[in-house]
Amino acid sequence: MDIRYICSDEDLLTNRILDTVARHAAAEGIVLAGTVQLDDPGAEHQLCNIVLRLLPDGPVRNVSMDLGPGSVSCRLDAGALEQAVSVVHERLPGAQALIVNKFGKQEAAGRGLVEAIGQACNMGLPVLVGVAPEWRTAFLTFADGVAQPLAADADLALDWLRAACCKRAA
């Protein structure tokens, strides 16, 4: 089992790194399953739209609810997330690796993409997970000492992914 995570205090950096890794890996022929979170240029940052690109080739889905201006509640649409998760599960059998945009509140509660992470690990697929600092402890507990950190650097993450996929293929 090879599971790595990227955790950065810099807002949105992990999203950009995972998106870059996914795009370069796909261009090199590495078949991925999972999700990357895209910046939503049409939304103000405080609105916290959660826009996911499902790997390897889409679609792009907004898994946020529009709660209106001034709302401070969680905007995640759990039903929309679960639909995206279903697509990830369907694509895992044909994948060489799994990328998960975020281990967050849903995953800490045993929902979201935790089952996909477990399934990928059981299949021997390399797994790359974005982890927000506030969820690092929950993620490390979930990973039970198996996950290793990666520096918040797209080139290093892509190098690891290439090597992990080659090792698995050998």
GROMACS .gro file of C-alpha atoms in nm:
model
  170
    1MET     CA    1   0.000   0.000   0.000
    2ASP     CA    2   0.144   0.336  -0.106
    3ILE     CA    3  -0.054   0.634   0.018
    4ARG     CA    4   0.087   0.986   0.021
    5TYR     CA    5  -0.063   1.317   0.120
    6ILE     CA    6  -0.002   1.684   0.060
    7CYS     CA    7  -0.090   1.931   0.331
    8SER     CA    8  -0.025   2.301   0.294
    9ASP     CA    9  -0.109   2.605   0.501
   10GLU     CA   10  -0.118   2.812   0.181
   11ASP     CA   11  -0.479   2.854   0.072
   12LEU     CA   12  -0.565   2.664  -0.249
   13LEU     CA   13  -0.206   2.545  -0.309
   14THR     CA   14  -0.292   2.178  -0.260
   15ASN     CA   15  -0.578   2.208  -0.512
   16ARG     CA   16  -0.345   2.357  -0.774
   17ILE     CA   17  -0.078   2.093  -0.712
   18LEU     CA   18  -0.318   1.800  -0.741
   19ASP     CA   19  -0.473   1.945  -1.057
   20THR     CA   20  -0.128   1.992  -1.211
   21VAL     CA   21  -0.024   1.639  -1.117
   22ALA     CA   22  -0.345   1.494  -1.262
   23ARG     CA   23  -0.309   1.685  -1.590
   24HIS     CA   24   0.056   1.591  -1.639
   25ALA     CA   25  -0.002   1.228  -1.541
   26ALA     CA   26  -0.289   1.202  -1.790
   27ALA     CA   27  -0.072   1.356  -2.062
   28GLU     CA   28   0.185   1.083  -1.990
   29GLY     CA   29  -0.075   0.809  -2.019
   30ILE     CA   30  -0.125   0.736  -1.649
   31VAL     CA   31  -0.490   0.646  -1.598
   32LEU     CA   32  -0.629   0.807  -1.285
   33ALA     CA   33  -0.952   0.785  -1.089
   34GLY     CA   34  -1.059   1.036  -0.828
   35THR     CA   35  -1.120   1.407  -0.794
   36VAL     CA   36  -0.936   1.735  -0.817
   37GLN     CA   37  -1.085   2.059  -0.690
   38LEU     CA   38  -1.082   2.346  -0.937
   39ASP     CA   39  -1.078   2.713  -0.859
   40ASP     CA   40  -1.415   2.864  -0.946
   41PRO     CA   41  -1.318   3.194  -1.109
   42GLY     CA   42  -1.681   3.308  -1.116
   43ALA     CA   43  -1.728   3.284  -0.741
   44GLU     CA   44  -1.604   3.502  -0.460
   45HIS     CA   45  -1.361   3.310  -0.240
   46GLN     CA   46  -1.578   3.343   0.070
   47LEU     CA   47  -1.860   3.162  -0.110
   48CYS     CA   48  -1.648   2.848  -0.108
   49ASN     CA   49  -1.786   2.681  -0.418
   50ILE     CA   50  -1.657   2.328  -0.438
   51VAL     CA   51  -1.604   2.242  -0.804
   52LEU     CA   52  -1.463   1.896  -0.875
   53ARG     CA   53  -1.320   1.751  -1.194
   54LEU     CA   54  -1.376   1.377  -1.194
   55LEU     CA   55  -1.074   1.187  -1.317
   56PRO     CA   56  -0.962   1.087  -1.566
   57ASP     CA   57  -1.169   1.287  -1.813
   58GLY     CA   58  -1.451   1.470  -1.636
   59PRO     CA   59  -1.717   1.576  -1.598
   60VAL     CA   60  -1.678   1.886  -1.384
   61ARG     CA   61  -1.932   1.904  -1.101
   62ASN     CA   62  -2.020   2.173  -0.851
   63VAL     CA   63  -2.089   1.990  -0.524
   64SER     CA   64  -2.191   2.308  -0.340
   65MET     CA   65  -2.529   2.442  -0.244
   66ASP     CA   66  -2.619   2.804  -0.305
   67LEU     CA   67  -2.713   2.925   0.043
   68GLY     CA   68  -2.726   3.289  -0.056
   69PRO     CA   69  -2.510   3.585   0.039
   70GLY     CA   70  -2.397   3.619   0.398
   71SER     CA   71  -2.439   3.251   0.482
   72VAL     CA   72  -2.167   3.100   0.698
   73SER     CA   73  -2.299   2.743   0.693
   74CYS     CA   74  -2.126   2.457   0.520
   75ARG     CA   75  -2.208   2.474   0.151
   76LEU     CA   76  -2.122   2.112   0.067
   77ASP     CA   77  -2.409   1.930  -0.102
   78ALA     CA   78  -2.356   1.581   0.042
   79GLY     CA   79  -2.587   1.426  -0.217
   80ALA     CA   80  -2.391   1.577  -0.506
   81LEU     CA   81  -2.067   1.462  -0.344
   82GLU     CA   82  -2.200   1.107  -0.313
   83GLN     CA   83  -2.294   1.109  -0.684
   84ALA     CA   84  -1.935   1.211  -0.765
   85VAL     CA   85  -1.805   0.939  -0.531
   86SER     CA   86  -2.015   0.683  -0.719
   87VAL     CA   87  -1.844   0.779  -1.044
   88VAL     CA   88  -1.502   0.745  -0.877
   89HIS     CA   89  -1.593   0.392  -0.762
   90GLU     CA   90  -1.701   0.298  -1.114
   91ARG     CA   91  -1.368   0.419  -1.255
   92LEU     CA   92  -1.134   0.261  -0.999
   93PRO     CA   93  -1.108  -0.082  -1.168
   94GLY     CA   94  -0.952   0.075  -1.480
   95ALA     CA   95  -0.722   0.313  -1.293
   96GLN     CA   96  -0.350   0.300  -1.220
   97ALA     CA   97  -0.376   0.543  -0.925
   98LEU     CA   98  -0.626   0.741  -0.719
   99ILE     CA   99  -0.611   1.114  -0.646
  100VAL     CA  100  -0.844   1.258  -0.381
  101ASN     CA  101  -0.874   1.635  -0.368
  102LYS     CA  102  -0.944   1.654   0.002
  103PHE     CA  103  -0.972   1.449   0.315
  104GLY     CA  104  -1.215   1.668   0.504
  105LYS     CA  105  -1.516   1.665   0.731
  106GLN     CA  106  -1.710   1.407   0.528
  107GLU     CA  107  -1.413   1.170   0.516
  108ALA     CA  108  -1.335   1.218   0.886
  109ALA     CA  109  -1.692   1.103   0.951
  110GLY     CA  110  -1.638   0.791   0.737
  111ARG     CA  111  -1.821   0.924   0.432
  112GLY     CA  112  -1.715   1.094   0.111
  113LEU     CA  113  -1.415   0.931  -0.053
  114VAL     CA  114  -1.290   0.714   0.237
  115GLU     CA  115  -1.430   0.395   0.086
  116ALA     CA  116  -1.263   0.476  -0.248
  117ILE     CA  117  -0.932   0.529  -0.066
  118GLY     CA  118  -0.970   0.193   0.107
  119GLN     CA  119  -1.069   0.020  -0.216
  120ALA     CA  120  -0.772   0.168  -0.403
  121CYS     CA  121  -0.536   0.057  -0.125
  122ASN     CA  122  -0.685  -0.294  -0.134
  123MET     CA  123  -0.628  -0.298  -0.511
  124GLY     CA  124  -0.265  -0.195  -0.457
  125LEU     CA  125  -0.311   0.140  -0.633
  126PRO     CA  126  -0.096   0.437  -0.533
  127VAL     CA  127  -0.311   0.698  -0.359
  128LEU     CA  128  -0.245   1.073  -0.340
  129VAL     CA  129  -0.464   1.275  -0.102
  130GLY     CA  130  -0.496   1.646  -0.034
  131VAL     CA  131  -0.533   1.715   0.338
  132ALA     CA  132  -0.622   2.048   0.493
  133PRO     CA  133  -0.419   2.124   0.808
  134GLU     CA  134  -0.728   2.109   1.029
  135TRP     CA  135  -0.801   1.752   0.912
  136ARG     CA  136  -0.444   1.615   0.922
  137THR     CA  137  -0.490   1.440   1.258
  138ALA     CA  138  -0.813   1.275   1.142
  139PHE     CA  139  -0.647   1.166   0.818
  140LEU     CA  140  -0.344   1.021   0.993
  141THR     CA  141  -0.574   0.831   1.230
  142PHE     CA  142  -0.770   0.699   0.931
  143ALA     CA  143  -0.449   0.600   0.749
  144ASP     CA  144  -0.327   0.417   1.061
  145GLY     CA  145   0.038   0.514   1.023
  146VAL     CA  146   0.066   0.408   0.659
  147ALA     CA  147   0.041   0.748   0.484
  148GLN     CA  148   0.357   0.944   0.415
  149PRO     CA  149   0.374   1.321   0.357
  150LEU     CA  150   0.487   1.475   0.031
  151ALA     CA  151   0.618   1.828   0.000
  152ALA     CA  152   0.372   2.076  -0.148
  153ASP     CA  153   0.544   2.066  -0.487
  154ALA     CA  154   0.381   1.944  -0.810
  155ASP     CA  155   0.706   1.816  -0.964
  156LEU     CA  156   0.790   1.607  -0.657
  157ALA     CA  157   0.435   1.470  -0.636
  158LEU     CA  158   0.437   1.380  -1.006
  159ASP     CA  159   0.778   1.211  -0.968
  160TRP     CA  160   0.639   1.003  -0.680
  161LEU     CA  161   0.326   0.912  -0.878
  162ARG     CA  162   0.528   0.804  -1.183
  163ALA     CA  163   0.759   0.591  -0.968
  164ALA     CA  164   0.469   0.437  -0.773
  165CYS     CA  165   0.284   0.347  -1.093
  166CYS     CA  166   0.601   0.198  -1.249
  167LYS     CA  167   0.671  -0.003  -0.933
  168ARG     CA  168   0.317  -0.137  -0.932
  169ALA     CA  169   0.340  -0.233  -1.300
  170ALA     CA  170   0.668  -0.420  -1.252
   0.00000   0.00000   0.00000
